[in-house]
CSV table of N, CA and C in Angstrom, one decimal:
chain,number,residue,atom,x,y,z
A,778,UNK,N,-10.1,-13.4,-6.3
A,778,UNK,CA,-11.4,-13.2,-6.1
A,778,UNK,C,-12.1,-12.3,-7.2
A,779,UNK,N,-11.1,-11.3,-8.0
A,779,UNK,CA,-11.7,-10.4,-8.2
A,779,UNK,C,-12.1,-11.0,-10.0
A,780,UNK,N,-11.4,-12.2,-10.1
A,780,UNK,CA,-11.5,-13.2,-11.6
A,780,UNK,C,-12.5,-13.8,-11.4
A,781,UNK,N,-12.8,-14.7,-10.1
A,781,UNK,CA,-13.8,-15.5,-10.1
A,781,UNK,C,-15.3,-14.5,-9.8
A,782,UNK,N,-15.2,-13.6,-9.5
A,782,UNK,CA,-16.3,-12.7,-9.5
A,782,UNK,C,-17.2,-12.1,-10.6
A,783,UNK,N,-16.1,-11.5,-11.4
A,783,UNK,CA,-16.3,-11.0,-12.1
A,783,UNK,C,-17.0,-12.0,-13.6
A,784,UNK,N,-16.2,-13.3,-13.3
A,784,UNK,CA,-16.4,-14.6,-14.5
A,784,UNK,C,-18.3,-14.7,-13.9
A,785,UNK,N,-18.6,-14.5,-12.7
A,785,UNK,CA,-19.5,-15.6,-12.3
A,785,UNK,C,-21.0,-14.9,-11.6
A,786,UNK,N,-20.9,-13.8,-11.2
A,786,UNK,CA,-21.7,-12.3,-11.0
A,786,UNK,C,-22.3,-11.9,-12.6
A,787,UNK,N,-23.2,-11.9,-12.2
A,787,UNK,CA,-23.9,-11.1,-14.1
A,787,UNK,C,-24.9,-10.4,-13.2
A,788,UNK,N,-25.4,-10.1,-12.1
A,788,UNK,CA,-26.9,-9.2,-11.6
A,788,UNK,C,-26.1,-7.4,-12.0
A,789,UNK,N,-26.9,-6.5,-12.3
A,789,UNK,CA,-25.6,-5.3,-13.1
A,789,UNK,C,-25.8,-5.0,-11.4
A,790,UNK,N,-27.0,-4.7,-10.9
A,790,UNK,CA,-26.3,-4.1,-9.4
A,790,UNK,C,-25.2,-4.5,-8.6
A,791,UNK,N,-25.3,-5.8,-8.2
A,791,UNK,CA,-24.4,-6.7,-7.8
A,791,UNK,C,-22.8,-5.7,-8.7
A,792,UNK,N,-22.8,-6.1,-9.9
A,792,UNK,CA,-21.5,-6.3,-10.7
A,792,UNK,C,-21.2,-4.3,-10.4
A,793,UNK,N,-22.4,-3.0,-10.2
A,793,UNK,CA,-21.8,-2.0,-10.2
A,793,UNK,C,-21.7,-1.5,-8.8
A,794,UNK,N,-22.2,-2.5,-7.5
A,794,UNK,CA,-21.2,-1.8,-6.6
A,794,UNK,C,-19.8,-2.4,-6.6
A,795,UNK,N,-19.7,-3.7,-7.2
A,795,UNK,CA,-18.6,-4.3,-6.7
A,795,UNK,C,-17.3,-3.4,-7.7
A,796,UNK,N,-17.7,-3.0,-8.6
A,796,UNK,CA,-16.9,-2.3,-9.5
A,796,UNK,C,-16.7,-0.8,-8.2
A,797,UNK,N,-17.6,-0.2,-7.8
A,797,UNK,CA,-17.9,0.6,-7.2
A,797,UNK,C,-16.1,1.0,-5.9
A,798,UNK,N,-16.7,-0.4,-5.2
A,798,UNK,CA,-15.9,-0.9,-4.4
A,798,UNK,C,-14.5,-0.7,-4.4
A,799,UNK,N,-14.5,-1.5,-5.8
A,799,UNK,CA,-12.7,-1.9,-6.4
A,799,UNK,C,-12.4,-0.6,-6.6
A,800,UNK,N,-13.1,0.1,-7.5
A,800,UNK,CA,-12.3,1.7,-7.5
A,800,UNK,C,-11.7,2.5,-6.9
A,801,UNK,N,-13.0,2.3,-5.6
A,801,UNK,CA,-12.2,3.3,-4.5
A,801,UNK,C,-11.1,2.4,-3.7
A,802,UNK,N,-10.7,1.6,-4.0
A,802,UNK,CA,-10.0,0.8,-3.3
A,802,UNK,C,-8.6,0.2,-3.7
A,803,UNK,N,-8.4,0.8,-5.2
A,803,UNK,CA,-7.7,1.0,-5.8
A,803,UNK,C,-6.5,1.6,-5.7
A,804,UNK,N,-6.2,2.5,-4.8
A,804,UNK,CA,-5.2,3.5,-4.5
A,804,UNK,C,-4.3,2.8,-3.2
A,805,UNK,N,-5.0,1.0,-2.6
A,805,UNK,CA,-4.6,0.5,-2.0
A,805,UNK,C,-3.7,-1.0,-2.5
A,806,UNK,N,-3.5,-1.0,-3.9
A,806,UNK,CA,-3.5,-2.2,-4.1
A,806,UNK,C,-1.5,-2.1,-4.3
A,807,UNK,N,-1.3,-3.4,-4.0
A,807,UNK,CA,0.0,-3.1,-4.1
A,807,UNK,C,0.2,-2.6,-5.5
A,808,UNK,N,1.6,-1.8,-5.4
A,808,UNK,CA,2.1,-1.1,-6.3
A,808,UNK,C,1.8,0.4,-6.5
A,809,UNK,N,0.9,0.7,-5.7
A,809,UNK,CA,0.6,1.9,-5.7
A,809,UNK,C,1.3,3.1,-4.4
A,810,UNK,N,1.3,4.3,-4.6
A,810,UNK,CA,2.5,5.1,-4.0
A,810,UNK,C,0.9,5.0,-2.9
A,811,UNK,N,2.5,5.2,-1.5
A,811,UNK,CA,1.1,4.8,-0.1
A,811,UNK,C,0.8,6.3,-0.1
A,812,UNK,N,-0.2,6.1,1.2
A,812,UNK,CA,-0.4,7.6,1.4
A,812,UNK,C,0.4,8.5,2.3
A,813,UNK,N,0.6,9.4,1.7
A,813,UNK,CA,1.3,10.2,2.8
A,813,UNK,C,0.8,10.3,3.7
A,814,UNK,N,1.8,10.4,5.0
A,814,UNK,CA,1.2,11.4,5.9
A,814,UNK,C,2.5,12.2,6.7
A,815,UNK,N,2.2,13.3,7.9
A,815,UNK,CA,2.9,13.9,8.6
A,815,UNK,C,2.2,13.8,9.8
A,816,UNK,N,3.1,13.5,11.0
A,816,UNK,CA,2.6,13.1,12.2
A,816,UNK,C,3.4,14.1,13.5
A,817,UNK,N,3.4,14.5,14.1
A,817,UNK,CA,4.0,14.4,15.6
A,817,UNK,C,4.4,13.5,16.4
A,818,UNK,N,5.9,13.2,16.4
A,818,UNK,CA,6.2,12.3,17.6
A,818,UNK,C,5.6,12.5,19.1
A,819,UNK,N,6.7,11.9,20.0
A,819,UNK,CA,6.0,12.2,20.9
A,819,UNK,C,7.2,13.5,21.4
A,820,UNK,N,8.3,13.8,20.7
A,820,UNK,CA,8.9,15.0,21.5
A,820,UNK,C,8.5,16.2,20.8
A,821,UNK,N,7.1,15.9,19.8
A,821,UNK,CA,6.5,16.9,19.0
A,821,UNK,C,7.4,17.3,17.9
A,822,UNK,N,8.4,16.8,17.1
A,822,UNK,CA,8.9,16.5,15.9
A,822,UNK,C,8.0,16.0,14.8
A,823,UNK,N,7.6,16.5,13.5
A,823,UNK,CA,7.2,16.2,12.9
A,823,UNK,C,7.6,15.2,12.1
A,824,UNK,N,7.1,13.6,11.6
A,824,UNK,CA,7.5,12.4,10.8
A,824,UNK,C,6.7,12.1,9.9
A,825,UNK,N,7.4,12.7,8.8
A,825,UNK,CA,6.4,12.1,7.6
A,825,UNK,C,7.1,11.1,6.8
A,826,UNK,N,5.7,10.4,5.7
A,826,UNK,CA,6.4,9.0,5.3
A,826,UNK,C,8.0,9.1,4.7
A,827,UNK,N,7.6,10.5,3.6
A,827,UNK,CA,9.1,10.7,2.8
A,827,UNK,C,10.6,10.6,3.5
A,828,UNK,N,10.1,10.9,4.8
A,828,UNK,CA,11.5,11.3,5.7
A,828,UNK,C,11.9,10.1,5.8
A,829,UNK,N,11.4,8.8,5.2
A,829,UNK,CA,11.6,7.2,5.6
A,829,UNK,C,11.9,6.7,4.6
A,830,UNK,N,11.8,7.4,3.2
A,830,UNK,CA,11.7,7.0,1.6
A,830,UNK,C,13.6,6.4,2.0
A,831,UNK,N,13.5,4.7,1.3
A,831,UNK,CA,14.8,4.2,1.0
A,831,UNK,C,14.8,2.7,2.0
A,832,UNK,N,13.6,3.0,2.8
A,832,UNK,CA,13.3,1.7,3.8
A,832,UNK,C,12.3,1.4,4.0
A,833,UNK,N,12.1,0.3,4.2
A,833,UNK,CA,10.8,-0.5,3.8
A,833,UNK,C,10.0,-0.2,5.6
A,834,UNK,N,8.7,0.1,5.4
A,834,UNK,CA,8.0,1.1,6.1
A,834,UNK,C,6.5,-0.1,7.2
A,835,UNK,N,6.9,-0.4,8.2
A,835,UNK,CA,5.9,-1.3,8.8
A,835,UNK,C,4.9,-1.0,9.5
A,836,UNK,N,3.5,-0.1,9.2
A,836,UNK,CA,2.8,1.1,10.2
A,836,UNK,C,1.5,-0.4,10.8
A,837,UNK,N,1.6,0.1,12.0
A,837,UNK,CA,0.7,-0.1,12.7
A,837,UNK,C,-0.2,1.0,13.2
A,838,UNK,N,-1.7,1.4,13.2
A,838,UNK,CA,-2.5,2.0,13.2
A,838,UNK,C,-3.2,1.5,14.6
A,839,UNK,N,-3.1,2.2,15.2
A,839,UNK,CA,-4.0,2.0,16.4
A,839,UNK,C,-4.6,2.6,17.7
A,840,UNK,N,-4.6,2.2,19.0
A,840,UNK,CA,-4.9,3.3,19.6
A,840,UNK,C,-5.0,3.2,21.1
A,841,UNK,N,-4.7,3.0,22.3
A,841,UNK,CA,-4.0,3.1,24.0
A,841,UNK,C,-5.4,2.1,23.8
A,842,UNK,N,-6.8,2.7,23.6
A,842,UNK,CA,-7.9,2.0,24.5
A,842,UNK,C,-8.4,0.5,24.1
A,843,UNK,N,-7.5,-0.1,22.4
A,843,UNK,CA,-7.8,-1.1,21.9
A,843,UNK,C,-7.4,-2.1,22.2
A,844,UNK,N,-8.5,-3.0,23.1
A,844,UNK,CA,-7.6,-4.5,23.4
A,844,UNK,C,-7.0,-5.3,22.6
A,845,UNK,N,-7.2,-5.1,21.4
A,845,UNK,CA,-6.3,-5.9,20.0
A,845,UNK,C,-5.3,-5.3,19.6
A,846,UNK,N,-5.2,-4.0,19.8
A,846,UNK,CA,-3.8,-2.9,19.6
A,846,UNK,C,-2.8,-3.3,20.9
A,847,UNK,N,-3.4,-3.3,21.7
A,847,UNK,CA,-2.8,-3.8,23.0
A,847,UNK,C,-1.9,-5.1,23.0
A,848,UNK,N,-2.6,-6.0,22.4
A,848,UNK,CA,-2.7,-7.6,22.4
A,848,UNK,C,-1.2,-8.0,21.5
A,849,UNK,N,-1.2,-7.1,20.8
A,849,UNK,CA,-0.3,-6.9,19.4
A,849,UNK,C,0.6,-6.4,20.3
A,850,UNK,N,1.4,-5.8,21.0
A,850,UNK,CA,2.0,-4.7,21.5
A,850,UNK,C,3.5,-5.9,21.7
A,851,UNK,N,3.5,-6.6,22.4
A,851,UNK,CA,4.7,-7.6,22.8
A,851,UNK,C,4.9,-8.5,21.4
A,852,UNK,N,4.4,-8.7,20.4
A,852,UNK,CA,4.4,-9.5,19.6
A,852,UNK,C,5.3,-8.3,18.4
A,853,UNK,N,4.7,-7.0,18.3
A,853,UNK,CA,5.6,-6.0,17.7
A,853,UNK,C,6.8,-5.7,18.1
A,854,UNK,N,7.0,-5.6,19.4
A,854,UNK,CA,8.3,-5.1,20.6
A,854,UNK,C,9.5,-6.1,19.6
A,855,UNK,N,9.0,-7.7,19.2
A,855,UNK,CA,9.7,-8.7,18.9
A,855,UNK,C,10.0,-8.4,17.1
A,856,UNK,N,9.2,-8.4,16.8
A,856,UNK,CA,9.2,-7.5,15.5
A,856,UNK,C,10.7,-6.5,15.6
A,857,UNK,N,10.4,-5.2,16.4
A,857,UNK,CA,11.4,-4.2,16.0
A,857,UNK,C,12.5,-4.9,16.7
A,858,UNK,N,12.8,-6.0,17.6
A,858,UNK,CA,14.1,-6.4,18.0
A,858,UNK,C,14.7,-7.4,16.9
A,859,UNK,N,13.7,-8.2,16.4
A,859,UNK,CA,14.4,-8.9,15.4
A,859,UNK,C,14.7,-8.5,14.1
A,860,UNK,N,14.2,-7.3,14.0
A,860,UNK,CA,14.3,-6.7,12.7
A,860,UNK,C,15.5,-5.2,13.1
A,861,UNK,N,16.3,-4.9,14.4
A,861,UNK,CA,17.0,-3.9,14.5
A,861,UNK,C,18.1,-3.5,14.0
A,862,UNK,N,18.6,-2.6,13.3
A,862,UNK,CA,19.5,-2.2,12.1
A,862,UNK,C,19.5,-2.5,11.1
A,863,UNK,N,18.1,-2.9,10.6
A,863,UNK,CA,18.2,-3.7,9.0
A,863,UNK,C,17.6,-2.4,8.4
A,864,UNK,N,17.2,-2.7,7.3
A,864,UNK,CA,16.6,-1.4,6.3
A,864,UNK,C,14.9,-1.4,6.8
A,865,UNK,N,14.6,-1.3,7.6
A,865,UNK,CA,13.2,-1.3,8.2
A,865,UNK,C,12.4,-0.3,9.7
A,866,UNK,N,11.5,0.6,9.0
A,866,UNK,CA,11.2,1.1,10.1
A,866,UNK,C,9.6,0.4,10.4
A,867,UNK,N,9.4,0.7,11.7
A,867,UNK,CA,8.3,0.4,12.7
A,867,UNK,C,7.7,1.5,12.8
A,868,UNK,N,6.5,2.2,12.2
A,868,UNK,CA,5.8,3.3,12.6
A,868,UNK,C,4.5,2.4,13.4
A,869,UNK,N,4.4,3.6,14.2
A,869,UNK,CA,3.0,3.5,15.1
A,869,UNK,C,2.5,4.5,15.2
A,870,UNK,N,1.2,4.7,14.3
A,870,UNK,CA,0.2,5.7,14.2
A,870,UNK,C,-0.9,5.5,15.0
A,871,UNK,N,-1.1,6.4,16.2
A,871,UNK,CA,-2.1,6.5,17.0
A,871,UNK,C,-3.4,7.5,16.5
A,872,UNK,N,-4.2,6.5,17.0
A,872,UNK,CA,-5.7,7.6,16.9
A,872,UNK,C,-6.4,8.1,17.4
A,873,UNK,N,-5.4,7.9,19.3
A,873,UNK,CA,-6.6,8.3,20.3
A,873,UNK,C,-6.4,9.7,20.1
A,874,UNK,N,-7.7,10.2,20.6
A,874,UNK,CA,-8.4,11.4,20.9
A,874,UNK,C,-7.3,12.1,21.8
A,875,UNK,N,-6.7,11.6,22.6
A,875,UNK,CA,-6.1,12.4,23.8
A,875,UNK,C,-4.5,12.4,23.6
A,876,UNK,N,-4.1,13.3,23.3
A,876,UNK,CA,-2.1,13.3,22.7
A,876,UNK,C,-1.8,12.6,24.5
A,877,UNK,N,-2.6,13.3,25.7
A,877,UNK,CA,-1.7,13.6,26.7
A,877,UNK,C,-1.8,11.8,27.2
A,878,UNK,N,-3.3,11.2,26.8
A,878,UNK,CA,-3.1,9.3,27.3
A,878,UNK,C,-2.2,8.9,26.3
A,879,UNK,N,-2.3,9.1,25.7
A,879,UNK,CA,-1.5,8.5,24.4
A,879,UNK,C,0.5,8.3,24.9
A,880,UNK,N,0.6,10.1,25.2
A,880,UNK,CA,2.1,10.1,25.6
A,880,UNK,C,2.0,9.2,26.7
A,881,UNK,N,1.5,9.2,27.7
A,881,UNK,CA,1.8,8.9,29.2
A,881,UNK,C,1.7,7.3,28.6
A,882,UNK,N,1.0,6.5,28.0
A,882,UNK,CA,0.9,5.0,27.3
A,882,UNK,C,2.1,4.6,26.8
A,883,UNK,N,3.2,5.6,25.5
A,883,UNK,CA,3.6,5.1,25.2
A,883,UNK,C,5.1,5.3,26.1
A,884,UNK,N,4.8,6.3,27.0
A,884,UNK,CA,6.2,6.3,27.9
A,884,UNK,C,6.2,5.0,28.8
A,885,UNK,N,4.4,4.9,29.4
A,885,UNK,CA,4.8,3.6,30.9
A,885,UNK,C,5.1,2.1,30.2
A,886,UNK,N,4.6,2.0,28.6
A,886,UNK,CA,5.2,0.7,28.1
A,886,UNK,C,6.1,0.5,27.6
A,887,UNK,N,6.8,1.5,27.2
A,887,UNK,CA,8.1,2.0,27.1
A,887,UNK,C,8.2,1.6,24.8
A,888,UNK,N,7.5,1.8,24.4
A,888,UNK,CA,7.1,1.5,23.1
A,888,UNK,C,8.1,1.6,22.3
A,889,UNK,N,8.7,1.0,21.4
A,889,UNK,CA,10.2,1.7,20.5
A,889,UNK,C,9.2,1.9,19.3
A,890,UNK,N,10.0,1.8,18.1
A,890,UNK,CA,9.8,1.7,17.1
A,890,UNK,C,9.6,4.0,16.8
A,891,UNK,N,8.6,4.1,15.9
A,891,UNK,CA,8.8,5.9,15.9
A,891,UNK,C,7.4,5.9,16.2
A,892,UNK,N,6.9,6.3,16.9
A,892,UNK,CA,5.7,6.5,17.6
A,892,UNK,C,5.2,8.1,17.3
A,893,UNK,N,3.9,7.9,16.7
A,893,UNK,CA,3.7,9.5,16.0
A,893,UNK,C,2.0,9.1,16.3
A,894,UNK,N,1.7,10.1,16.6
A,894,UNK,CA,0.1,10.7,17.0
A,894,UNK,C,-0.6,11.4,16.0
A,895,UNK,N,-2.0,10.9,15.5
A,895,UNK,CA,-2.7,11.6,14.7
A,895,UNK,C,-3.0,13.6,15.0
A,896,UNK,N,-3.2,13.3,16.1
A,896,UNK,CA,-3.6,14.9,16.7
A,896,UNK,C,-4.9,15.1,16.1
A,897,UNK,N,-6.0,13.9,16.1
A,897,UNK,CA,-7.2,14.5,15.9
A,897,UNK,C,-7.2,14.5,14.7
A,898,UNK,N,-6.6,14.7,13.7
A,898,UNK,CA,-6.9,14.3,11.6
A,898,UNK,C,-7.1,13.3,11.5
A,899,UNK,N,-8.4,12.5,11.1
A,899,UNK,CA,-8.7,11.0,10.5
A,899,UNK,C,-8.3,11.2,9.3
A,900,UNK,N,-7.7,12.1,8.4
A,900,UNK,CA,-8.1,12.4,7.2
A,900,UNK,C,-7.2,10.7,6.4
A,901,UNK,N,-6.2,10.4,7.3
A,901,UNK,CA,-5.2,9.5,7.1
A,901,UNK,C,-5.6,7.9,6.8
A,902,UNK,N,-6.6,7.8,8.0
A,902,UNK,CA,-7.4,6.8,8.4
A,902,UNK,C,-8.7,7.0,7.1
A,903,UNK,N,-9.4,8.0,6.6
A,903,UNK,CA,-10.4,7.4,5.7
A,903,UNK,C,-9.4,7.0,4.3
A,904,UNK,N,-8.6,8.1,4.0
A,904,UNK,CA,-7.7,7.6,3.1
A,904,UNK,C,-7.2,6.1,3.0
A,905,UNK,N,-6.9,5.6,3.9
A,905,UNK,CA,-6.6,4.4,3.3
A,905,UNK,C,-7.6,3.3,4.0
A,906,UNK,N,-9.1,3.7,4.2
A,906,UNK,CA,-10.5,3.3,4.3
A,906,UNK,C,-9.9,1.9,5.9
A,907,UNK,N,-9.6,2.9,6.9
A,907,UNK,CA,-9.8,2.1,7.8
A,907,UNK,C,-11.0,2.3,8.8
A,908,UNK,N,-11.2,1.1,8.3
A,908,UNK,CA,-12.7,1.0,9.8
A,908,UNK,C,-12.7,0.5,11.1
A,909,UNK,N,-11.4,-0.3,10.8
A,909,UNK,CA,-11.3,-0.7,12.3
A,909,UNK,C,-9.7,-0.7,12.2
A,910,UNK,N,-9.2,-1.1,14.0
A,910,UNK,CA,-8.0,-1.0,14.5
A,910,UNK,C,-7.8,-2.3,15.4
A,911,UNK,N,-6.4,-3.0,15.5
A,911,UNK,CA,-5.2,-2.3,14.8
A,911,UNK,C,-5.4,-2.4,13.1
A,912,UNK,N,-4.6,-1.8,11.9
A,912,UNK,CA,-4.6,-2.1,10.9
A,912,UNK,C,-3.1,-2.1,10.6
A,913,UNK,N,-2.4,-2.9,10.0
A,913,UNK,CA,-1.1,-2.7,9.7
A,913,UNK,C,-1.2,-2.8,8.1
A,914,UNK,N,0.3,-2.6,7.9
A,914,UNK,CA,0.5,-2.1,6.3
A,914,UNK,C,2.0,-2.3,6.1
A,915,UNK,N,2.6,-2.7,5.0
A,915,UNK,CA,3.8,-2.6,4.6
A,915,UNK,C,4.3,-1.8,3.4
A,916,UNK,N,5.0,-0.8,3.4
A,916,UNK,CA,5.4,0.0,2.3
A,916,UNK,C,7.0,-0.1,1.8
A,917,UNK,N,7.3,-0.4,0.6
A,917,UNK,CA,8.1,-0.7,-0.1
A,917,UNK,C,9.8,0.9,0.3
A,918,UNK,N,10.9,0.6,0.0
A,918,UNK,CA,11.6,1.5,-0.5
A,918,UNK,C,11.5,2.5,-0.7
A,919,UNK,N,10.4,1.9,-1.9
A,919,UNK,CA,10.2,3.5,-2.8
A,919,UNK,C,9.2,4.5,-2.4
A,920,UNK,N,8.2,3.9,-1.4
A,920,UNK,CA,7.2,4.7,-0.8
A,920,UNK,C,5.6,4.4,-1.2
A,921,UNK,N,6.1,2.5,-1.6
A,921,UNK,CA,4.7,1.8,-2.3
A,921,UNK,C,4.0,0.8,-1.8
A,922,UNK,N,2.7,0.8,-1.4
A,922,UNK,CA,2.2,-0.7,-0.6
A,922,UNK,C,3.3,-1.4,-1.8
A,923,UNK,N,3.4,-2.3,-0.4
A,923,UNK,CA,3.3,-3.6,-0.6
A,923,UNK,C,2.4,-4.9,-0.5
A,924,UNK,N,1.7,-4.3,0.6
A,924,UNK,CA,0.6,-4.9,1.4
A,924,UNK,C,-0.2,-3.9,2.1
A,925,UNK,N,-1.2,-3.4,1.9
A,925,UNK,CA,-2.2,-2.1,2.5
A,925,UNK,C,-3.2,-3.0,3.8
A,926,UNK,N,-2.9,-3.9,3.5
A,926,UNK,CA,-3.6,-5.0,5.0
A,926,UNK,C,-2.8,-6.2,5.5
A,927,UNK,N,-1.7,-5.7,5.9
A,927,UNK,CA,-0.8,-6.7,6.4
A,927,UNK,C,-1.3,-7.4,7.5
A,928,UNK,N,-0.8,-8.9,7.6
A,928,UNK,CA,-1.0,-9.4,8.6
A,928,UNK,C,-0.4,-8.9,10.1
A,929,UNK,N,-1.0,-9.0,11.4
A,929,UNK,CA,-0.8,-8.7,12.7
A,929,UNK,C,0.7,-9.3,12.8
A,930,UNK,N,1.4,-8.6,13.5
A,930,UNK,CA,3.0,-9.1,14.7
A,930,UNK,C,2.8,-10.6,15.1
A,931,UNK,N,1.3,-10.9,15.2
A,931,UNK,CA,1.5,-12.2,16.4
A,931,UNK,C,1.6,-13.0,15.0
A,932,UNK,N,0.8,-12.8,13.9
A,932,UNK,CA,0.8,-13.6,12.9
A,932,UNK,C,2.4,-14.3,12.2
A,933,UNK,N,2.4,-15.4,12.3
A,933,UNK,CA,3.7,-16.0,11.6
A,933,UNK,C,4.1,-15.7,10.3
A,934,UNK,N,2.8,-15.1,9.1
A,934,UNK,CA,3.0,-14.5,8.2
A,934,UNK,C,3.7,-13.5,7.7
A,935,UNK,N,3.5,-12.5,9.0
A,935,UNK,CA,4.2,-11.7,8.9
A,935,UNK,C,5.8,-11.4,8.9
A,936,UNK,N,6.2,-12.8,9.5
A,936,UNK,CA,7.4,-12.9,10.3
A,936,UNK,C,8.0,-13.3,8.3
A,937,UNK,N,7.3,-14.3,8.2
A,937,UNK,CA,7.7,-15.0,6.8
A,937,UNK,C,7.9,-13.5,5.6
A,938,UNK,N,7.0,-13.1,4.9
A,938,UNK,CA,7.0,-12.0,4.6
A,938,UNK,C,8.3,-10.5,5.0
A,939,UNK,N,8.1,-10.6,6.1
A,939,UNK,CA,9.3,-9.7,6.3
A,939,UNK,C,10.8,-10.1,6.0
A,940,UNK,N,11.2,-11.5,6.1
A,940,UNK,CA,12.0,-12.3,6.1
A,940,UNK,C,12.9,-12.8,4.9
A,941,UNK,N,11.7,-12.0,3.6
A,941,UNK,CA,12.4,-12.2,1.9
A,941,UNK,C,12.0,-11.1,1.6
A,942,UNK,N,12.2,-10.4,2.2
A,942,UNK,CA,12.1,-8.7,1.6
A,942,UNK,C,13.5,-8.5,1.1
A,943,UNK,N,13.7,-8.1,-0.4
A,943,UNK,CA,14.9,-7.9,-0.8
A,943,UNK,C,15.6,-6.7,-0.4
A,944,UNK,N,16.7,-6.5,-0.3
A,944,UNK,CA,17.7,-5.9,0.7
A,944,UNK,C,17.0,-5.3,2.0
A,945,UNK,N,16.7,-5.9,2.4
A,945,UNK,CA,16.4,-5.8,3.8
A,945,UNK,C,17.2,-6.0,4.7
């Protein structure tokens, strides 16, 4: 997109937000180191990305009240079963507002994967410019997108993709 745009756009407004755009969006493109973060499980243990550095990193971003975060939930469950003891973790980054719905959510669905709660900092969420939820992501070994907008659990793409990840 960003070849045929640039070949075929000549308005400078047009051409300086889209430049605009790409920049800040830049820090998302594969190959770049993801963004950190540090989270609270739910036994109140702190999980940040580094503590994961060496395995390839699958975050789901979402939140108890989202019927699309929801919808995803059984289709992920299958995810971390088919993918159990390989070089792969399953993060789930929550954003609701309330730690205490949140815990009591992910205890009655019984959720696996490492379940970690924002505690109220979006700072995580503008950083890697999410506007909406769920958003997934894939991070490399080393601690690098691979994909900053991965396809959803239910998606078959995903399944393919996870599937030729080297030493996985």
């Amino acid at each position: 997109m960003d070849r045929i745009f640039r070949k075929r756009v000549r308005r400078a407004d047009y051409v300086a937000e889209y430049q605009r755009v790409y920049d800040a969006n830049k820090v998302l493109f594969k190959g770049q180191p993801a963004v950190p973060f540090t989270f609270k499980d739910i036994a109140g243990k702190e999980v940040s990305l580094s503590d994961l550095k060496g395995k390839y990193v699958y975050i789901d971003v979402w939140a108890t009240w989202c019927g699309p975060c929801n919808a995803e939930i059984p289709h992920l469950k299958k995810l971390e079963e088919e993918f159990e003891g390989r070089n792969i973790c399953f993060v789930s980054i929550s954003c609701d507002d309330s730690r205490k719905a949140w815990e009591k959510f992910v205890q009655a669905k019984q959720l696996g994967g490492i379940q970690v709660h924002m505690g109220g900092d979006k700072s995580f969420m503008e950083a890697i410019r999410c506007k909406g939820i769920p958003r997934f992501m894939l991070i490399d070994r080393d601690g690098k997108f691979l994909n900053a907008n991965m396809p959803r659990p239910s998606d078959q793409k995903t399944w393919e993709i996870l599937n030729v990840l080297p030493g996985l």
